[in-house]
């Protein structure tokens, strides 16, 4: 009983002492679906301009999808320092760009002028936020069609503050095949090559979650900087197209990249009853054994299917389970945020 109590205490303390970075959530769109709920929590007032652009959302189902799992106060309470706040533009066809802008505008209206929230444009912003106890928000896009097949739009998104872009979202994009529409031996499109190269030049994170195996391999060849696989798991433990094979994990490690281990139950186990925190730790152990501890990170997918935990305040359960498996303090700090910080330092600067 004492050991269990000590583990809980150690886990809670580590979350507040270490830099903790989560590589993926879908909380912006989830809060809009919940009738423009505030990301500042129950006491928040919501954005000053909370109406959504009707044409941008005309193909989106605005009904709430379960209870909200993450907001800024809950991040702060548990010790989650930085989150990748992603907008999946796939449902908005053909209004991908306006949908992304509407969602990012929603968030920016929420946090504008607040000292307790920091939009992360550089790694220095993460350190500055830590020093003053602020929460870091990194803007991310899922599905590169948000760029409207224009490198000028990419530049505009960068200036807005977007620092990570996923090339696809299961279905194919102008940049690459998605994992649900994969073609044998097909890599990035010509636009996809140019996009990755320009993202490298600007200082943006290339996210390969959801891409086809061919696009994954080609992107690693093209990119001059480390990449991430923001949310997924080990295919050797759960044979799902969204998870990475051992060969892919080794290739990601060779590039200096990181996989954010997802809390999506059907990425963790075949049977829902077998999708447990302990099974999630099995994925962490496997990735560490196959690709090295430097390749392991967090990619919860809260508010986008990451239902293995009830909400962000349950993060200590993951740390407790990792501690029970014998992960050292240094290894835990790497997994919780150090590894993603290394990639950010090599990409956004």
Short mmCIF file of C-alpha atoms in Angstrom, two decimals:
data_model
loop_
_atom_site.label_atom_id
_atom_site.label_comp_id
_atom_site.label_asym_id
_atom_site.label_seq_id
_atom_site.Cartn_x
_atom_site.Cartn_y
_atom_site.Cartn_z
CA UNK A 1 0.00 0.00 0.00
CA UNK A 2 2.87 2.33 0.84
CA UNK A 3 4.60 1.56 -2.48
CA UNK A 4 1.41 2.39 -4.39
CA UNK A 5 1.09 5.68 -2.51
CA UNK A 6 4.74 6.49 -3.19
CA UNK A 7 4.26 5.81 -6.90
CA UNK A 8 1.26 8.13 -7.07
CA UNK A 9 3.15 10.86 -5.25
CA UNK A 10 6.21 10.44 -7.47
CA UNK A 11 4.11 10.52 -10.65
CA UNK A 12 2.22 13.66 -9.66
CA UNK A 13 5.43 15.41 -8.65
CA UNK A 14 7.21 14.47 -11.87
CA UNK A 15 4.39 15.84 -14.03
CA UNK A 16 4.78 19.20 -12.32
CA UNK A 17 8.58 19.21 -12.27
CA UNK A 18 9.31 17.93 -15.78
CA UNK A 19 8.53 19.65 -19.07
CA UNK A 20 5.44 17.84 -20.38
CA UNK A 21 4.43 18.13 -24.04
CA UNK A 22 1.46 16.40 -25.67
CA UNK A 23 1.85 16.06 -29.44
CA UNK A 24 -1.83 16.06 -30.37
CA UNK A 25 -5.30 17.12 -29.29
CA UNK A 26 -8.47 18.06 -31.17
CA UNK A 27 -9.81 20.36 -28.49
CA UNK A 28 -10.44 23.49 -30.57
CA UNK A 29 -13.00 21.84 -32.84
CA UNK A 30 -14.46 19.87 -29.92
CA UNK A 31 -15.15 23.07 -27.98
CA UNK A 32 -16.79 24.69 -31.01
CA UNK A 33 -18.98 21.61 -31.45
CA UNK A 34 -20.00 21.98 -27.80
CA UNK A 35 -21.84 25.19 -28.65
CA UNK A 36 -18.72 27.38 -28.55
CA UNK A 37 -17.57 26.28 -25.11
CA UNK A 38 -14.60 28.15 -23.70
CA UNK A 39 -11.13 26.60 -23.73
CA UNK A 40 -10.58 28.59 -20.54
CA UNK A 41 -12.79 26.09 -18.71
CA UNK A 42 -16.21 26.38 -17.06
CA UNK A 43 -15.46 29.89 -15.82
CA UNK A 44 -14.42 31.13 -19.25
CA UNK A 45 -16.54 33.57 -21.19
CA UNK A 46 -15.86 32.15 -24.65
CA UNK A 47 -14.43 34.08 -27.59
CA UNK A 48 -15.52 37.65 -28.14
CA UNK A 49 -16.67 36.63 -31.61
CA UNK A 50 -18.01 33.12 -31.15
CA UNK A 51 -19.99 32.65 -34.34
CA UNK A 52 -18.44 30.25 -36.84
CA UNK A 53 -18.09 31.02 -40.54
CA UNK A 54 -21.12 29.23 -41.97
CA UNK A 55 -19.61 28.30 -45.33
CA UNK A 56 -16.48 26.91 -43.67
CA UNK A 57 -18.57 24.56 -41.56
CA UNK A 58 -21.28 23.61 -44.04
CA UNK A 59 -20.06 20.00 -44.35
CA UNK A 60 -19.20 19.51 -40.67
CA UNK A 61 -21.40 17.74 -38.13
CA UNK A 62 -21.58 20.24 -35.26
CA UNK A 63 -23.10 17.85 -32.75
CA UNK A 64 -20.97 17.30 -29.61
CA UNK A 65 -19.06 14.01 -29.52
CA UNK A 66 -18.73 12.98 -25.90
CA UNK A 67 -17.52 14.94 -22.90
CA UNK A 68 -14.72 17.44 -23.38
CA UNK A 69 -11.40 15.99 -22.23
CA UNK A 70 -9.03 18.94 -22.24
CA UNK A 71 -9.02 22.66 -21.58
CA UNK A 72 -6.34 25.10 -20.48
CA UNK A 73 -7.09 25.06 -16.72
CA UNK A 74 -7.07 21.26 -16.62
CA UNK A 75 -3.77 21.20 -18.51
CA UNK A 76 -2.34 23.54 -15.90
CA UNK A 77 -3.70 21.55 -12.97
CA UNK A 78 -2.09 18.27 -14.05
CA UNK A 79 1.22 19.72 -15.20
CA UNK A 80 0.80 19.50 -18.99
CA UNK A 81 2.95 22.41 -20.11
CA UNK A 82 2.47 22.41 -23.88
CA UNK A 83 -0.15 20.98 -26.21
CA UNK A 84 -0.25 20.67 -29.99
CA UNK A 85 -3.72 22.09 -30.71
CA UNK A 86 -4.59 20.56 -34.06
CA UNK A 87 -7.35 21.37 -36.52
CA UNK A 88 -8.31 18.50 -38.80
CA UNK A 89 -9.64 20.20 -41.92
CA UNK A 90 -10.69 16.98 -43.69
CA UNK A 91 -14.45 17.31 -43.00
CA UNK A 92 -14.53 20.84 -44.42
CA UNK A 93 -14.08 19.96 -48.11
CA UNK A 94 -13.78 22.13 -50.13
CA UNK A 95 -13.34 24.86 -47.50
CA UNK A 96 -10.19 23.53 -45.84
CA UNK A 97 -8.37 26.83 -45.44
CA UNK A 98 -11.29 28.91 -44.19
CA UNK A 99 -12.18 26.14 -41.72
CA UNK A 100 -8.63 26.16 -40.32
CA UNK A 101 -8.60 29.94 -40.05
CA UNK A 102 -11.99 29.97 -38.34
CA UNK A 103 -10.81 27.45 -35.74
CA UNK A 104 -7.50 29.19 -35.07
CA UNK A 105 -9.31 32.51 -34.84
CA UNK A 106 -11.61 30.97 -32.25
CA UNK A 107 -8.64 29.96 -30.11
CA UNK A 108 -6.78 33.23 -30.59
CA UNK A 109 -9.85 35.21 -29.57
CA UNK A 110 -9.90 33.13 -26.38
CA UNK A 111 -6.31 33.69 -25.36
CA UNK A 112 -5.47 37.11 -26.77
CA UNK A 113 -3.86 39.34 -24.15
CA UNK A 114 -3.62 36.61 -21.51
CA UNK A 115 -0.34 36.23 -19.63
CA UNK A 116 -1.16 32.65 -18.58
CA UNK A 117 -1.25 31.33 -22.16
CA UNK A 118 1.66 31.38 -24.62
CA UNK A 119 1.36 30.71 -28.36
CA UNK A 120 4.47 28.68 -29.15
CA UNK A 121 6.35 29.99 -32.18
CA UNK A 122 9.86 29.17 -30.94
CA UNK A 123 11.32 26.89 -28.29
CA UNK A 124 12.18 30.06 -26.36
CA UNK A 125 8.42 30.58 -25.94
CA UNK A 126 8.18 27.23 -24.15
CA UNK A 127 10.91 28.20 -21.70
CA UNK A 128 9.39 31.65 -21.18
CA UNK A 129 6.00 30.07 -20.48
CA UNK A 130 7.54 27.68 -17.98
CA UNK A 131 9.24 30.51 -16.13
CA UNK A 132 6.03 32.43 -15.60
CA UNK A 133 3.77 29.40 -15.15
CA UNK A 134 1.90 29.83 -18.44
CA UNK A 135 0.48 27.08 -20.64
CA UNK A 136 1.99 26.66 -24.11
CA UNK A 137 -0.25 26.28 -27.15
CA UNK A 138 1.28 25.11 -30.43
CA UNK A 139 -0.99 25.53 -33.47
CA UNK A 140 -1.12 22.50 -35.77
CA UNK A 141 -3.00 21.49 -38.92
CA UNK A 142 -4.10 18.00 -39.93
CA UNK A 143 -4.35 17.51 -43.71
CA UNK A 144 -2.17 19.66 -45.93
CA UNK A 145 -5.04 20.74 -48.16
CA UNK A 146 -5.41 23.59 -45.66
CA UNK A 147 -2.56 25.16 -47.63
CA UNK A 148 -4.78 25.28 -50.76
CA UNK A 149 -1.83 23.83 -52.70
CA UNK A 150 0.00 27.12 -52.30
CA UNK A 151 3.35 27.74 -50.64
CA UNK A 152 2.24 31.35 -50.20
CA UNK A 153 -0.65 30.14 -48.04
CA UNK A 154 1.85 28.00 -46.14
CA UNK A 155 3.82 31.18 -45.41
CA UNK A 156 0.66 32.93 -44.24
CA UNK A 157 -0.17 30.04 -41.89
CA UNK A 158 3.36 30.19 -40.54
CA UNK A 159 3.02 33.92 -39.85
CA UNK A 160 -0.29 33.22 -38.08
CA UNK A 161 1.58 30.90 -35.74
CA UNK A 162 1.04 27.43 -37.20
CA UNK A 163 4.11 25.32 -36.44
CA UNK A 164 3.09 21.77 -37.38
CA UNK A 165 1.26 20.30 -40.37
CA UNK A 166 0.15 16.72 -40.93
CA UNK A 167 0.40 15.88 -44.61
CA UNK A 168 -2.83 13.86 -44.75
CA UNK A 169 -5.66 12.61 -42.56
CA UNK A 170 -6.33 9.00 -43.62
CA UNK A 171 -7.63 10.14 -47.02
CA UNK A 172 -5.19 11.48 -49.59
CA UNK A 173 -4.24 15.12 -50.00
CA UNK A 174 -2.48 17.21 -52.61
CA UNK A 175 0.72 16.32 -50.74
CA UNK A 176 0.51 12.56 -50.22
CA UNK A 177 -1.58 9.42 -50.02
CA UNK A 178 -3.38 8.81 -46.77
CA UNK A 179 -3.13 5.48 -44.98
CA UNK A 180 -6.74 4.66 -45.95
CA UNK A 181 -6.01 5.25 -49.64
CA UNK A 182 -2.44 3.99 -49.84
CA UNK A 183 -0.99 2.97 -53.20
CA UNK A 184 1.92 0.58 -53.33
CA UNK A 185 5.24 2.33 -53.84
CA UNK A 186 3.75 5.83 -54.18
CA UNK A 187 5.46 8.58 -52.22
CA UNK A 188 4.89 12.31 -51.94
CA UNK A 189 3.47 14.30 -54.82
CA UNK A 190 5.56 17.04 -56.39
CA UNK A 191 3.64 19.49 -54.22
CA UNK A 192 4.26 17.31 -51.18
CA UNK A 193 8.01 17.42 -51.80
CA UNK A 194 7.93 21.21 -52.17
CA UNK A 195 5.75 21.52 -49.06
CA UNK A 196 8.10 19.50 -46.87
CA UNK A 197 11.11 21.41 -48.13
CA UNK A 198 9.44 24.76 -47.49
CA UNK A 199 8.30 23.69 -44.04
CA UNK A 200 11.92 22.79 -43.28
CA UNK A 201 13.02 26.21 -44.52
CA UNK A 202 10.44 28.16 -42.50
CA UNK A 203 10.87 26.09 -39.34
CA UNK A 204 7.75 23.93 -39.11
CA UNK A 205 7.23 20.37 -37.88
CA UNK A 206 6.37 17.78 -40.54
CA UNK A 207 3.81 15.37 -39.05
CA UNK A 208 3.51 11.95 -40.74
CA UNK A 209 0.56 10.60 -38.73
CA UNK A 210 -2.15 9.29 -41.10
CA UNK A 211 0.11 9.05 -44.19
CA UNK A 212 0.64 5.96 -46.36
CA UNK A 213 3.76 3.81 -45.95
CA UNK A 214 5.11 5.13 -49.26
CA UNK A 215 4.59 8.74 -48.24
CA UNK A 216 6.16 8.04 -44.84
CA UNK A 217 9.34 6.66 -46.40
CA UNK A 218 9.57 9.41 -49.04
CA UNK A 219 9.02 12.20 -46.49
CA UNK A 220 11.89 10.88 -44.39
CA UNK A 221 14.12 11.06 -47.46
CA UNK A 222 12.99 14.56 -48.43
CA UNK A 223 12.98 16.24 -45.02
CA UNK A 224 16.21 17.83 -43.88
CA UNK A 225 14.95 17.97 -40.29
CA UNK A 226 13.49 15.47 -37.80
CA UNK A 227 9.79 14.68 -38.22
CA UNK A 228 7.10 13.45 -35.87
CA UNK A 229 4.34 10.87 -35.97
CA UNK A 230 2.14 12.86 -33.64
CA UNK A 231 -0.36 10.22 -32.57
CA UNK A 232 -0.20 6.50 -33.18
CA UNK A 233 1.23 3.30 -31.73
CA UNK A 234 3.26 0.18 -32.50
CA UNK A 235 1.87 -2.01 -35.27
CA UNK A 236 3.66 -5.07 -33.88
CA UNK A 237 1.33 -4.92 -30.87
CA UNK A 238 -1.80 -3.74 -32.68
CA UNK A 239 -2.01 -4.37 -36.42
CA UNK A 240 -3.77 -1.18 -37.50
CA UNK A 241 -2.96 0.95 -40.54
CA UNK A 242 -2.57 4.01 -38.29
CA UNK A 243 0.25 2.40 -36.33
CA UNK A 244 3.92 2.12 -37.30
CA UNK A 245 5.78 -1.09 -38.11
CA UNK A 246 9.10 -1.84 -36.45
CA UNK A 247 10.90 -0.89 -39.66
CA UNK A 248 9.10 2.46 -39.72
CA UNK A 249 9.91 3.06 -36.07
CA UNK A 250 13.60 2.44 -36.73
CA UNK A 251 13.50 4.77 -39.73
CA UNK A 252 11.81 7.44 -37.62
CA UNK A 253 14.51 7.04 -34.97
CA UNK A 254 17.27 7.29 -37.57
CA UNK A 255 15.78 10.65 -38.60
CA UNK A 256 15.81 11.84 -35.00
CA UNK A 257 12.01 11.78 -34.90
CA UNK A 258 9.41 10.98 -32.26
CA UNK A 259 6.15 9.04 -32.15
CA UNK A 260 3.49 10.43 -29.83
CA UNK A 261 1.83 7.37 -28.32
CA UNK A 262 -1.91 7.69 -28.72
CA UNK A 263 -4.70 7.01 -26.26
CA UNK A 264 -7.10 5.86 -29.00
CA UNK A 265 -8.31 2.53 -27.70
CA UNK A 266 -8.38 0.72 -31.06
CA UNK A 267 -4.79 1.78 -31.73
CA UNK A 268 -3.78 0.23 -28.41
CA UNK A 269 -5.48 -3.21 -28.64
CA UNK A 270 -7.68 -5.32 -30.92
CA UNK A 271 -10.28 -5.88 -28.24
CA UNK A 272 -11.67 -2.89 -26.37
CA UNK A 273 -11.50 -4.83 -23.11
CA UNK A 274 -7.76 -5.27 -23.65
CA UNK A 275 -7.17 -1.56 -24.27
CA UNK A 276 -5.77 -0.64 -20.88
CA UNK A 277 -3.13 1.69 -19.50
CA UNK A 278 -0.86 -1.33 -19.02
CA UNK A 279 -1.27 -2.23 -22.69
CA UNK A 280 -0.41 1.38 -23.63
CA UNK A 281 2.77 0.97 -21.59
CA UNK A 282 3.49 -2.19 -23.60
CA UNK A 283 3.61 0.08 -26.67
CA UNK A 284 6.00 2.46 -24.92
CA UNK A 285 8.26 -0.43 -23.94
CA UNK A 286 8.16 -1.88 -27.44
CA UNK A 287 9.00 1.40 -29.17
CA UNK A 288 11.85 2.00 -26.71
CA UNK A 289 13.25 -1.49 -27.36
CA UNK A 290 12.92 -1.25 -31.15
CA UNK A 291 13.78 2.41 -31.78
CA UNK A 292 15.25 3.73 -28.54
CA UNK A 293 13.81 5.73 -25.68
CA UNK A 294 14.57 8.96 -27.58
CA UNK A 295 11.79 8.06 -30.06
CA UNK A 296 8.98 7.80 -27.47
CA UNK A 297 6.63 10.70 -26.73
CA UNK A 298 3.02 11.55 -25.87
CA UNK A 299 0.28 12.03 -28.46
CA UNK A 300 -2.96 11.70 -26.53
CA UNK A 301 -5.55 12.63 -29.19
CA UNK A 302 -7.74 14.03 -26.42
CA UNK A 303 -11.08 15.26 -27.77
CA UNK A 304 -10.39 13.35 -30.98
CA UNK A 305 -10.75 9.73 -29.91
CA UNK A 306 -8.14 9.40 -27.14
CA UNK A 307 -10.56 7.71 -24.77
CA UNK A 308 -8.16 5.39 -22.94
CA UNK A 309 -8.13 8.04 -20.19
CA UNK A 310 -11.24 9.94 -19.13
CA UNK A 311 -9.55 13.30 -19.55
CA UNK A 312 -6.24 15.12 -19.26
CA UNK A 313 -6.31 15.10 -15.45
CA UNK A 314 -5.82 11.31 -15.59
CA UNK A 315 -2.31 11.64 -17.08
CA UNK A 316 -0.75 10.56 -13.76
CA UNK A 317 -2.08 7.05 -14.45
CA UNK A 318 0.29 6.77 -17.42
CA UNK A 319 3.26 7.97 -15.40
CA UNK A 320 2.44 5.64 -12.52
CA UNK A 321 2.29 2.68 -14.92
CA UNK A 322 5.60 3.66 -16.52
CA UNK A 323 7.19 3.92 -13.09
CA UNK A 324 5.93 0.44 -12.19
CA UNK A 325 7.61 -0.88 -15.37
CA UNK A 326 10.93 0.50 -14.24
CA UNK A 327 11.31 3.59 -16.41
CA UNK A 328 13.97 5.80 -14.82
CA UNK A 329 13.55 9.47 -13.99
CA UNK A 330 15.62 10.47 -17.02
CA UNK A 331 13.64 8.16 -19.32
CA UNK A 332 10.34 9.51 -18.04
CA UNK A 333 11.43 13.11 -18.55
CA UNK A 334 12.41 12.23 -22.12
CA UNK A 335 9.06 10.55 -22.85
CA UNK A 336 6.96 13.23 -21.17
CA UNK A 337 8.45 16.10 -23.14
CA UNK A 338 12.19 16.03 -23.58
CA UNK A 339 12.08 14.09 -26.84
CA UNK A 340 9.50 16.35 -28.46
CA UNK A 341 11.41 19.39 -27.21
CA UNK A 342 14.49 18.09 -29.03
CA UNK A 343 12.52 17.85 -32.29
CA UNK A 344 11.07 21.32 -31.79
CA UNK A 345 14.54 22.75 -31.20
CA UNK A 346 15.67 21.19 -34.49
CA UNK A 347 12.63 22.43 -36.43
CA UNK A 348 10.90 25.57 -35.18
CA UNK A 349 14.13 26.81 -33.56
#
